[in-house]
Amino acid sequence: MDILDIIDKKEKEERLTKEELKFVIDGYLNGSIKDYQMSALLTEIDLLGLSEEETIDLTDIMLKSGEVLDLGFENATDKHSTGGVGDKTTIVLAPLVASLGVKVAKMSGRGLGHTGGTIDKLESIKGFQTSMSLEDFKAQVNKINIALVGQMGNLVPADKKIYALRDVTGTVDSIPLIASSIMSKKLASGASNIVIDLKVGRGALVDNLKEAKELANLMVKIGKKNNKNTACILTNMDEPLGYAVGNSLEVIEAINTLKGNGPKDLTNVVIILGTQMVSMGLNIPQEEALEKVKENLYNNKGYQKMLEWIKAQGGDITNIPVAKHSKIIFSPQDGYISEINALEIGKLSRKLGAGRLTKDDKIDLTVGLVLNHKVGDYVKKGENLLTVFYNEKEVSETEVLSCYKFSENLVEKPKLIIDIIK
Ligand code: URA
């Protein structure tokens, strides 16, 4: 077998066999296939796609390139977000469903680019430990139903290497490559049930509905093929989720949401995703799961579980730090807010220091932006639009206002839950 023949075959849009795909992945990992050869193949795949069978084969090969966790308990339920701006859903959802008896053994990532990461957010809590041994991880889930840490073990090394190359060769946005990358990692994490929050919109990995549905269908098929219950919820990411953007600011909003005082959009996403997780995790009908989720969101049990979880990982949620300075940005006119560009708000948050441009950048966990209004709200000139929390780095009023559009006419609130595919 020869990598040039394989690239040539793909160029002719012929199906690659599982053996050929394995030859490519093994060869790239052991260095016999070079970056430039892999990059040529990834570009072909980005342009021409992969068939469903090829994608399922590729996922299986990537999955088996490293360790596959055996969590040791049945029915563990995982949740994944494809990443958005202000997306603190996991911090609310994980303790909420754990309070209902669902086992959540979760690994999360750090932020990169304009999107944040759950691990960075949790590290803004004083003392919170984001790493532990596999034994301690399992023991904590057994005891309190929840543990959440950064990546551990040598899971899917093929994805680490290929993703880094995709990042610098403009091949991140290929649907089959995204599906195999996400699903290989989810399958390696050992959960039986997988719920994916697929963000769609300006601040998301996928910005159009057609591609989002294609990706969702593909991930659900891969999950089922591997005997995992899999559901994909398509949610809107044109504007930030909730009001807070920035690590510690988002943790504060997540805590308030678990106390039943969360923003409407975040609360709705939590309820919809929670219903899927509880239905799968406890093997009960959706309607029953929905009732249970709502109950524990408003009776303080989800919040109590969060306190237990944070304490178990060494954290203390009293006095979550917030940046030293703040300034309010006022509305320049009367009108309905018709746009708050999630991508641009995410970039401003990064500019303040809350996010990274490269993997090794140090970040400021206390800075960010807190919206005072959402799309569809009516504001008067001079009203508070948003507060910037900053330390050393600042953003200007002009930069903030360029994220906004206004309309004289009534603007409908965007539809948040776009579709559920399972
Ligand atoms: N997130 C992943 O884990 N992989 C991708 O390819 C894209 C987003």
Short mmCIF file of N, CA, C and O in Angstrom, two decimals, residues 176-231:
data_model
loop_
_atom_site.label_atom_id
_atom_site.label_comp_id
_atom_site.label_asym_id
_atom_site.label_seq_id
_atom_site.Cartn_x
_atom_site.Cartn_y
_atom_site.Cartn_z
N PRO A 176 -17.45 15.04 7.59
CA PRO A 176 -17.01 13.71 8.04
C PRO A 176 -15.81 13.77 9.00
O PRO A 176 -15.71 12.95 9.91
N LEU A 177 -14.92 14.75 8.80
CA LEU A 177 -13.77 14.85 9.72
C LEU A 177 -14.22 15.32 11.10
O LEU A 177 -13.71 14.85 12.12
N ILE A 178 -15.18 16.24 11.16
CA ILE A 178 -15.70 16.68 12.46
C ILE A 178 -16.40 15.50 13.15
O ILE A 178 -16.18 15.23 14.33
N ALA A 179 -17.26 14.80 12.39
CA ALA A 179 -18.02 13.69 12.99
C ALA A 179 -17.09 12.62 13.55
O ALA A 179 -17.27 12.16 14.68
N SER A 180 -16.05 12.24 12.78
CA SER A 180 -15.17 11.18 13.27
C SER A 180 -14.32 11.68 14.44
O SER A 180 -14.04 10.92 15.37
N SER A 181 -13.95 12.95 14.42
CA SER A 181 -13.15 13.52 15.51
C SER A 181 -13.96 13.54 16.82
O SER A 181 -13.49 13.05 17.86
N ILE A 182 -15.16 14.09 16.77
CA ILE A 182 -15.98 14.18 17.99
C ILE A 182 -16.37 12.79 18.48
O ILE A 182 -16.21 12.44 19.65
N MET A 183 -16.87 11.96 17.56
CA MET A 183 -17.41 10.67 18.01
C MET A 183 -16.32 9.71 18.48
O MET A 183 -16.54 8.94 19.40
N SER A 184 -15.13 9.76 17.88
CA SER A 184 -14.08 8.86 18.37
C SER A 184 -13.76 9.20 19.83
O SER A 184 -13.57 8.31 20.66
N LYS A 185 -13.75 10.50 20.16
CA LYS A 185 -13.42 10.90 21.54
C LYS A 185 -14.56 10.53 22.50
O LYS A 185 -14.32 10.09 23.62
N LYS A 186 -15.79 10.71 22.04
CA LYS A 186 -16.93 10.36 22.91
C LYS A 186 -16.97 8.85 23.15
O LYS A 186 -17.21 8.40 24.26
N LEU A 187 -16.71 8.08 22.10
CA LEU A 187 -16.75 6.62 22.26
C LEU A 187 -15.61 6.14 23.17
O LEU A 187 -15.79 5.23 23.97
N ALA A 188 -14.46 6.82 23.08
CA ALA A 188 -13.31 6.41 23.91
C ALA A 188 -13.52 6.75 25.39
O ALA A 188 -12.89 6.17 26.25
N SER A 189 -14.44 7.70 25.67
CA SER A 189 -14.66 8.11 27.07
C SER A 189 -15.51 7.13 27.85
O SER A 189 -15.69 7.31 29.06
N GLY A 190 -16.07 6.15 27.17
CA GLY A 190 -16.69 5.03 27.88
C GLY A 190 -18.15 5.15 28.27
O GLY A 190 -18.69 4.24 28.89
N ALA A 191 -18.82 6.27 27.94
CA ALA A 191 -20.23 6.40 28.34
C ALA A 191 -21.13 5.57 27.42
O ALA A 191 -20.79 5.32 26.26
N SER A 192 -22.29 5.16 27.95
CA SER A 192 -23.24 4.38 27.13
C SER A 192 -24.20 5.30 26.38
O SER A 192 -24.80 4.89 25.39
N ASN A 193 -24.40 6.50 26.93
CA ASN A 193 -25.36 7.43 26.32
C ASN A 193 -24.64 8.74 26.00
O ASN A 193 -23.88 9.24 26.82
N ILE A 194 -24.91 9.24 24.81
CA ILE A 194 -24.21 10.45 24.36
C ILE A 194 -25.23 11.48 23.89
O ILE A 194 -26.04 11.20 23.00
N VAL A 195 -25.19 12.67 24.51
CA VAL A 195 -26.07 13.76 24.08
C VAL A 195 -25.17 14.89 23.58
O VAL A 195 -24.29 15.35 24.30
N ILE A 196 -25.41 15.30 22.33
CA ILE A 196 -24.55 16.33 21.74
C ILE A 196 -25.34 17.61 21.49
O ILE A 196 -26.42 17.58 20.89
N ASP A 197 -24.80 18.71 22.00
CA ASP A 197 -25.39 20.02 21.75
C ASP A 197 -24.65 20.59 20.54
O ASP A 197 -23.51 21.05 20.66
N LEU A 198 -25.29 20.51 19.39
CA LEU A 198 -24.64 20.98 18.15
C LEU A 198 -25.06 22.42 17.90
O LEU A 198 -26.21 22.71 17.57
N LYS A 199 -24.11 23.33 18.12
CA LYS A 199 -24.40 24.76 17.99
C LYS A 199 -24.43 25.15 16.52
O LYS A 199 -23.55 24.75 15.75
N VAL A 200 -25.42 25.95 16.16
CA VAL A 200 -25.55 26.39 14.76
C VAL A 200 -25.66 27.92 14.75
O VAL A 200 -26.51 28.48 15.45
N GLY A 201 -24.82 28.57 13.97
CA GLY A 201 -24.95 30.02 13.85
C GLY A 201 -23.61 30.71 13.76
O GLY A 201 -22.57 30.06 13.66
N ARG A 202 -23.68 32.05 13.83
CA ARG A 202 -22.48 32.88 13.62
C ARG A 202 -21.31 32.56 14.55
O ARG A 202 -20.16 32.65 14.17
N GLY A 203 -21.64 32.19 15.82
CA GLY A 203 -20.55 31.95 16.78
C GLY A 203 -20.19 30.48 16.89
O GLY A 203 -19.55 30.07 17.85
N ALA A 204 -20.62 29.67 15.91
CA ALA A 204 -20.47 28.21 16.05
C ALA A 204 -19.56 27.63 14.97
O ALA A 204 -19.26 28.27 13.96
N LEU A 205 -19.17 26.38 15.20
CA LEU A 205 -18.37 25.63 14.25
C LEU A 205 -19.09 25.50 12.90
O LEU A 205 -18.48 25.58 11.84
N VAL A 206 -20.40 25.27 12.96
CA VAL A 206 -21.20 25.13 11.74
C VAL A 206 -22.20 26.28 11.71
O VAL A 206 -22.91 26.51 12.68
N ASP A 207 -22.23 27.02 10.59
CA ASP A 207 -23.11 28.18 10.61
C ASP A 207 -24.37 28.02 9.76
O ASP A 207 -25.19 28.92 9.67
N ASN A 208 -24.53 26.86 9.08
CA ASN A 208 -25.77 26.71 8.32
C ASN A 208 -26.47 25.40 8.66
O ASN A 208 -25.84 24.39 8.99
N LEU A 209 -27.81 25.47 8.56
CA LEU A 209 -28.66 24.39 9.05
C LEU A 209 -28.47 23.09 8.27
O LEU A 209 -28.49 22.00 8.84
N LYS A 210 -28.26 23.22 6.95
CA LYS A 210 -28.14 22.01 6.13
C LYS A 210 -26.94 21.17 6.60
O LYS A 210 -27.06 19.96 6.82
N GLU A 211 -25.81 21.83 6.77
CA GLU A 211 -24.61 21.11 7.22
C GLU A 211 -24.76 20.60 8.64
O GLU A 211 -24.28 19.51 8.97
N ALA A 212 -25.45 21.39 9.48
CA ALA A 212 -25.64 20.98 10.87
C ALA A 212 -26.45 19.68 10.92
O ALA A 212 -26.13 18.75 11.66
N LYS A 213 -27.50 19.60 10.09
CA LYS A 213 -28.33 18.39 10.08
C LYS A 213 -27.55 17.20 9.56
O LYS A 213 -27.67 16.08 10.06
N GLU A 214 -26.75 17.44 8.55
CA GLU A 214 -25.92 16.37 7.98
C GLU A 214 -24.96 15.83 9.05
O GLU A 214 -24.83 14.62 9.25
N LEU A 215 -24.32 16.77 9.77
CA LEU A 215 -23.37 16.37 10.81
C LEU A 215 -24.09 15.62 11.94
O LEU A 215 -23.60 14.59 12.42
N ALA A 216 -25.26 16.13 12.32
CA ALA A 216 -26.02 15.49 13.42
C ALA A 216 -26.41 14.07 13.02
O ALA A 216 -26.22 13.12 13.80
N ASN A 217 -26.93 13.89 11.82
CA ASN A 217 -27.34 12.56 11.37
C ASN A 217 -26.16 11.59 11.35
O ASN A 217 -26.28 10.44 11.75
N LEU A 218 -25.03 12.10 10.90
CA LEU A 218 -23.84 11.27 10.82
C LEU A 218 -23.37 10.84 12.22
O LEU A 218 -23.06 9.66 12.46
N MET A 219 -23.36 11.77 13.16
CA MET A 219 -22.89 11.44 14.52
C MET A 219 -23.85 10.46 15.20
O MET A 219 -23.42 9.53 15.89
N VAL A 220 -25.15 10.65 14.96
CA VAL A 220 -26.13 9.72 15.56
C VAL A 220 -25.93 8.32 14.97
O VAL A 220 -25.95 7.32 15.69
N LYS A 221 -25.69 8.24 13.66
CA LYS A 221 -25.45 6.92 13.02
C LYS A 221 -24.21 6.26 13.59
O LYS A 221 -24.22 5.06 13.89
N ILE A 222 -23.13 7.05 13.75
CA ILE A 222 -21.88 6.47 14.29
C ILE A 222 -22.14 5.96 15.71
O ILE A 222 -21.71 4.87 16.08
N GLY A 223 -22.85 6.75 16.51
CA GLY A 223 -23.15 6.34 17.89
C GLY A 223 -23.92 5.03 17.91
O GLY A 223 -23.56 4.09 18.62
N LYS A 224 -24.97 4.97 17.09
CA LYS A 224 -25.81 3.76 17.09
C LYS A 224 -25.03 2.55 16.61
O LYS A 224 -25.19 1.45 17.14
N LYS A 225 -24.21 2.75 15.61
CA LYS A 225 -23.39 1.66 15.08
C LYS A 225 -22.49 1.07 16.18
O LYS A 225 -22.11 -0.08 16.14
N ASN A 226 -22.16 1.92 17.16
CA ASN A 226 -21.31 1.48 18.28
C ASN A 226 -22.13 1.15 19.52
O ASN A 226 -21.60 1.16 20.64
N ASN A 227 -23.43 0.91 19.30
CA ASN A 227 -24.34 0.52 20.39
C ASN A 227 -24.45 1.55 21.51
O ASN A 227 -24.56 1.19 22.68
N LYS A 228 -24.38 2.82 21.17
CA LYS A 228 -24.58 3.88 22.15
C LYS A 228 -25.87 4.61 21.82
O LYS A 228 -26.12 4.91 20.64
N ASN A 229 -26.67 4.93 22.84
CA ASN A 229 -27.82 5.80 22.61
C ASN A 229 -27.25 7.18 22.31
O ASN A 229 -26.45 7.70 23.10
N THR A 230 -27.64 7.75 21.20
CA THR A 230 -27.06 9.05 20.82
C THR A 230 -28.16 10.00 20.38
O THR A 230 -29.03 9.62 19.58
N ALA A 231 -28.12 11.22 20.91
CA ALA A 231 -29.07 12.25 20.47
C ALA A 231 -28.29 13.53 20.20
O ALA A 231 -27.32 13.84 20.88
#
